[in-house]
Structure formats: C-alpha cells, structure tokens
mmCIF file of C-alpha atoms in Angstrom:
data_model
loop_
_atom_site.group_PDB
_atom_site.id
_atom_site.type_symbol
_atom_site.label_atom_id
_atom_site.label_comp_id
_atom_site.label_asym_id
_atom_site.label_seq_id
_atom_site.Cartn_x
_atom_site.Cartn_y
_atom_site.Cartn_z
ATOM 1 C CA UNK A 94 -89.100 83.120 2.198
ATOM 2 C CA UNK A 95 -91.649 85.520 0.800
ATOM 3 C CA UNK A 96 -94.269 85.023 -1.892
ATOM 4 C CA UNK A 97 -91.893 86.230 -4.608
ATOM 5 C CA UNK A 98 -89.402 83.514 -3.668
ATOM 6 C CA UNK A 99 -92.059 80.825 -4.005
ATOM 7 C CA UNK A 100 -92.976 82.377 -7.357
ATOM 8 C CA UNK A 101 -89.343 82.013 -8.462
ATOM 9 C CA UNK A 102 -89.369 78.342 -7.401
ATOM 10 C CA UNK A 103 -92.657 77.778 -9.242
ATOM 11 C CA UNK A 104 -91.348 79.482 -12.397
ATOM 12 C CA UNK A 105 -88.263 77.260 -12.412
ATOM 13 C CA UNK A 106 -90.401 74.177 -11.810
ATOM 14 C CA UNK A 107 -92.685 75.093 -14.750
ATOM 15 C CA UNK A 108 -89.707 75.883 -17.011
ATOM 16 C CA UNK A 109 -88.167 72.512 -16.169
ATOM 17 C CA UNK A 110 -91.443 70.678 -16.829
ATOM 18 C CA UNK A 111 -91.918 72.528 -20.130
ATOM 19 C CA UNK A 112 -88.417 71.739 -21.406
ATOM 20 C CA UNK A 113 -88.745 68.064 -20.454
ATOM 21 C CA UNK A 114 -92.132 67.882 -22.182
ATOM 22 C CA UNK A 115 -90.646 69.447 -25.328
ATOM 23 C CA UNK A 116 -87.798 66.926 -25.232
ATOM 24 C CA UNK A 117 -90.228 64.015 -24.923
ATOM 25 C CA UNK A 118 -92.436 65.264 -27.748
ATOM 26 C CA UNK A 119 -89.875 66.538 -30.251
ATOM 27 C CA UNK A 120 -86.516 64.873 -29.570
ATOM 28 C CA UNK A 121 -85.822 61.482 -31.102
ATOM 29 C CA UNK A 122 -84.214 59.354 -28.350
ATOM 30 C CA UNK A 123 -81.750 57.761 -30.770
ATOM 31 C CA UNK A 124 -80.869 60.860 -32.790
ATOM 32 C CA UNK A 125 -79.338 63.765 -30.818
ATOM 33 C CA UNK A 126 -79.704 67.298 -32.158
ATOM 34 C CA UNK A 127 -76.460 69.236 -32.576
ATOM 35 C CA UNK A 128 -77.122 72.754 -31.282
ATOM 36 C CA UNK A 129 -73.529 73.990 -31.444
ATOM 37 C CA UNK A 130 -71.541 71.357 -33.377
ATOM 38 C CA UNK A 131 -68.658 70.002 -31.347
ATOM 39 C CA UNK A 132 -69.872 71.628 -28.116
ATOM 40 C CA UNK A 133 -73.575 71.302 -27.353
ATOM 41 C CA UNK A 134 -76.262 68.852 -28.356
ATOM 42 C CA UNK A 135 -79.673 67.856 -27.059
ATOM 43 C CA UNK A 136 -79.774 64.149 -26.366
ATOM 44 C CA UNK A 137 -82.639 62.318 -24.613
ATOM 45 C CA UNK A 138 -81.364 60.457 -21.528
ATOM 46 C CA UNK A 139 -83.194 58.667 -18.726
ATOM 47 C CA UNK A 140 -81.197 59.196 -15.537
ATOM 48 C CA UNK A 141 -82.070 56.989 -12.557
ATOM 49 C CA UNK A 142 -79.383 58.665 -10.438
ATOM 50 C CA UNK A 143 -79.013 62.226 -9.223
ATOM 51 C CA UNK A 144 -77.647 65.391 -10.839
ATOM 52 C CA UNK A 145 -75.221 64.883 -13.721
ATOM 53 C CA UNK A 146 -75.790 61.121 -13.739
ATOM 54 C CA UNK A 147 -74.259 60.418 -10.339
ATOM 55 C CA UNK A 148 -75.345 56.994 -9.014
ATOM 56 C CA UNK A 149 -77.096 56.200 -12.316
ATOM 57 C CA UNK A 150 -75.233 52.902 -12.676
ATOM 58 C CA UNK A 151 -76.186 51.722 -9.192
ATOM 59 C CA UNK A 152 -79.104 49.323 -9.525
ATOM 60 C CA UNK A 153 -81.350 48.498 -6.604
ATOM 61 C CA UNK A 154 -85.156 48.505 -6.408
ATOM 62 C CA UNK A 155 -85.517 51.122 -3.679
ATOM 63 C CA UNK A 156 -83.355 53.780 -5.365
ATOM 64 C CA UNK A 157 -86.238 55.926 -6.732
ATOM 65 C CA UNK A 158 -87.938 55.919 -3.330
ATOM 66 C CA UNK A 159 -84.762 56.787 -1.452
ATOM 67 C CA UNK A 160 -83.934 59.611 -3.872
ATOM 68 C CA UNK A 161 -87.534 60.882 -3.677
ATOM 69 C CA UNK A 162 -87.372 60.837 0.128
ATOM 70 C CA UNK A 163 -84.106 62.798 -0.015
ATOM 71 C CA UNK A 164 -85.813 65.365 -2.269
ATOM 72 C CA UNK A 165 -88.668 65.754 0.211
ATOM 73 C CA UNK A 166 -86.163 66.099 3.063
ATOM 74 C CA UNK A 167 -84.219 68.746 1.118
ATOM 75 C CA UNK A 168 -87.379 70.756 0.426
ATOM 76 C CA UNK A 169 -88.399 70.525 4.100
ATOM 77 C CA UNK A 170 -84.903 71.631 5.158
ATOM 78 C CA UNK A 171 -85.074 74.614 2.793
ATOM 79 C CA UNK A 172 -88.452 75.691 4.174
ATOM 80 C CA UNK A 173 -87.365 75.310 7.812
ATOM 81 C CA UNK A 174 -83.981 76.978 7.283
ATOM 82 C CA UNK A 175 -85.416 79.932 5.377
ATOM 83 C CA UNK A 176 -88.069 80.588 8.034
ATOM 84 C CA UNK A 177 -85.440 81.619 10.567
ATOM 85 C CA UNK A 178 -83.392 83.849 8.288
ATOM 86 C CA UNK A 179 -83.589 87.606 7.881
ATOM 87 C CA UNK A 180 -85.429 88.755 4.770
ATOM 88 C CA UNK A 181 -82.558 91.206 4.243
ATOM 89 C CA UNK A 182 -80.474 88.247 3.059
ATOM 90 C CA UNK A 183 -82.007 88.353 -0.400
ATOM 91 C CA UNK A 184 -79.276 86.249 -2.007
ATOM 92 C CA UNK A 185 -79.876 83.476 0.517
ATOM 93 C CA UNK A 186 -83.625 83.437 -0.106
ATOM 94 C CA UNK A 187 -83.283 83.497 -3.892
ATOM 95 C CA UNK A 188 -80.636 80.768 -3.701
ATOM 96 C CA UNK A 189 -82.992 78.613 -1.627
ATOM 97 C CA UNK A 190 -85.911 79.331 -3.986
ATOM 98 C CA UNK A 191 -83.907 78.496 -7.114
ATOM 99 C CA UNK A 192 -82.613 75.297 -5.516
ATOM 100 C CA UNK A 193 -86.112 74.297 -4.393
ATOM 101 C CA UNK A 194 -87.546 74.847 -7.888
ATOM 102 C CA UNK A 195 -84.919 72.533 -9.360
ATOM 103 C CA UNK A 196 -85.417 69.886 -6.696
ATOM 104 C CA UNK A 197 -89.183 69.925 -7.296
ATOM 105 C CA UNK A 198 -88.710 69.470 -11.055
ATOM 106 C CA UNK A 199 -86.530 66.404 -10.690
ATOM 107 C CA UNK A 200 -88.628 65.063 -7.806
ATOM 108 C CA UNK A 201 -91.775 64.980 -9.949
ATOM 109 C CA UNK A 202 -89.955 63.129 -12.750
ATOM 110 C CA UNK A 203 -88.586 60.579 -10.322
ATOM 111 C CA UNK A 204 -91.962 60.157 -8.615
ATOM 112 C CA UNK A 205 -93.903 59.651 -11.867
ATOM 113 C CA UNK A 206 -91.340 57.776 -13.968
ATOM 114 C CA UNK A 207 -88.650 56.406 -11.662
ATOM 115 C CA UNK A 208 -86.036 58.435 -13.559
ATOM 116 C CA UNK A 209 -85.223 62.013 -14.504
ATOM 117 C CA UNK A 210 -85.110 63.214 -18.100
ATOM 118 C CA UNK A 211 -81.743 64.780 -18.959
ATOM 119 C CA UNK A 212 -81.049 66.294 -22.355
ATOM 120 C CA UNK A 213 -78.406 69.030 -22.257
ATOM 121 C CA UNK A 214 -75.216 67.373 -23.464
ATOM 122 C CA UNK A 215 -72.144 69.623 -23.220
ATOM 123 C CA UNK A 216 -68.790 68.573 -24.655
ATOM 124 C CA UNK A 217 -65.667 70.043 -26.196
ATOM 125 C CA UNK A 218 -65.118 68.126 -29.407
ATOM 126 C CA UNK A 219 -64.013 64.661 -28.283
ATOM 127 C CA UNK A 220 -61.658 66.049 -25.611
ATOM 128 C CA UNK A 221 -64.128 66.662 -22.780
ATOM 129 C CA UNK A 222 -67.636 65.435 -22.090
ATOM 130 C CA UNK A 223 -69.854 66.532 -19.182
ATOM 131 C CA UNK A 224 -72.686 64.147 -18.196
ATOM 132 C CA UNK A 225 -76.107 65.073 -19.586
ATOM 133 C CA UNK A 226 -78.219 67.313 -17.368
ATOM 134 C CA UNK A 227 -81.469 69.284 -17.430
ATOM 135 C CA UNK A 228 -82.871 72.682 -16.505
ATOM 136 C CA UNK A 229 -83.577 71.560 -12.918
ATOM 137 C CA UNK A 230 -79.961 70.431 -12.448
ATOM 138 C CA UNK A 231 -78.779 73.790 -13.787
ATOM 139 C CA UNK A 232 -80.913 75.736 -11.332
ATOM 140 C CA UNK A 233 -79.913 73.516 -8.404
ATOM 141 C CA UNK A 234 -76.287 74.328 -9.249
ATOM 142 C CA UNK A 235 -77.051 78.052 -9.596
ATOM 143 C CA UNK A 236 -78.973 78.027 -6.305
ATOM 144 C CA UNK A 237 -76.170 76.338 -4.396
ATOM 145 C CA UNK A 238 -73.700 78.821 -5.894
ATOM 146 C CA UNK A 239 -75.886 81.706 -4.654
ATOM 147 C CA UNK A 240 -75.981 80.107 -1.189
ATOM 148 C CA UNK A 241 -72.187 79.844 -1.126
ATOM 149 C CA UNK A 242 -71.824 83.494 -2.166
ATOM 150 C CA UNK A 243 -74.308 84.526 0.540
ATOM 151 C CA UNK A 244 -72.334 82.572 3.143
ATOM 152 C CA UNK A 245 -69.117 84.309 2.063
ATOM 153 C CA UNK A 246 -70.837 87.713 2.282
ATOM 154 C CA UNK A 247 -72.373 86.978 5.696
ATOM 155 C CA UNK A 248 -69.827 84.855 7.576
ATOM 156 C CA UNK A 249 -70.582 86.434 10.962
ATOM 157 C CA UNK A 250 -74.272 85.532 10.779
ATOM 158 C CA UNK A 251 -73.414 81.924 10.018
ATOM 159 C CA UNK A 252 -70.855 81.794 12.856
ATOM 160 C CA UNK A 253 -73.414 83.302 15.253
ATOM 161 C CA UNK A 254 -75.897 80.582 14.319
ATOM 162 C CA UNK A 255 -73.318 77.908 15.137
ATOM 163 C CA UNK A 256 -72.454 79.552 18.496
ATOM 164 C CA UNK A 257 -76.066 80.116 19.563
ATOM 165 C CA UNK A 258 -77.310 78.518 22.810
ATOM 166 C CA UNK A 259 -79.861 76.562 20.791
ATOM 167 C CA UNK A 260 -76.968 74.669 19.237
ATOM 168 C CA UNK A 261 -75.462 73.909 22.636
ATOM 169 C CA UNK A 262 -72.333 76.034 22.097
ATOM 170 C CA UNK A 263 -71.568 79.473 23.436
#
C-alpha cells in the first residue's frame, strides 16, 4: 500500500471516531432520534460482539481481548498481504485500506471500553430490522466488497498465487 492508502485508512478511522464522539455527546441513550421515520434512526448501542451485533449475546470475560487480538491479526494480515501485491491493483489496495480504517475504529473502542458504539439503526417500518452498526462497520463492509470485486476482475492473479511454488503447489 502507498501513502495515499494509509491516508484513506486514517480518514476513515477519524470519521468513525468523530461520529462515535458525536453520538456519545449528543444522543440520549434511551431516546433514539428518528432520521427518516419508519426507516432510519440513530440509537445508542453498546455492542460487545463484532459487526452488526454478532456474538454480542455471548458472555465470557476474555471476549474483548480475543476480539482485539483478532483485530490486530487482521491489520497485520492486511499489511503483509498488500506488501506483495502490484500497485496496479488499485481496487485491492483501496479495499484493504478502507477495511483497515474500519477495523482500527472498532479496535480502539473495544480496547478502551470493552465494547463498540453502534448507532445507525436501519429498519423498514416494523417489517424488517437490521442490527445497529456504525461507520467503521460500514467501511469494513465496503472494503470487503471492493476486495471481492478486485478478485473477480483479477482471477488469474489470485490463481497464480495459489499455484506458486511458495505455496507448495505447481
């Protein structure tokens, strides 16, 4: 990754921190704010799980440490993986940067508080309700989508990496 990719990750991290700070300062935890009535509200939520509330209900004392360690491992994997990839694969590098920015935002919450602040609450009337999420979750999802698109655009490069002698297959 180049400097501009790290700048993208930093921008996403700062945007996530700013939105979570605004939520903590201005949003009443017991009174959600209807942004688009029947569809979107801002609602303060403390999520001890991962993106979109997964594993939030699981209670065990080491959960924040395990999830923090997984975040560190994911960031390390992104840095190592991106180092060996052609800079011509711009979608790959931006996807990794966007994902890393989101991971860093949630990692800091989890490290400092033991939970992640979620506040974007999307629903369709009373018919459908998506679990609350935050800016970091959104960018992690966008980043992974960019990575999938890059893989579809560059299938031969990914196959070559799997067949390389370094992987033990030829």
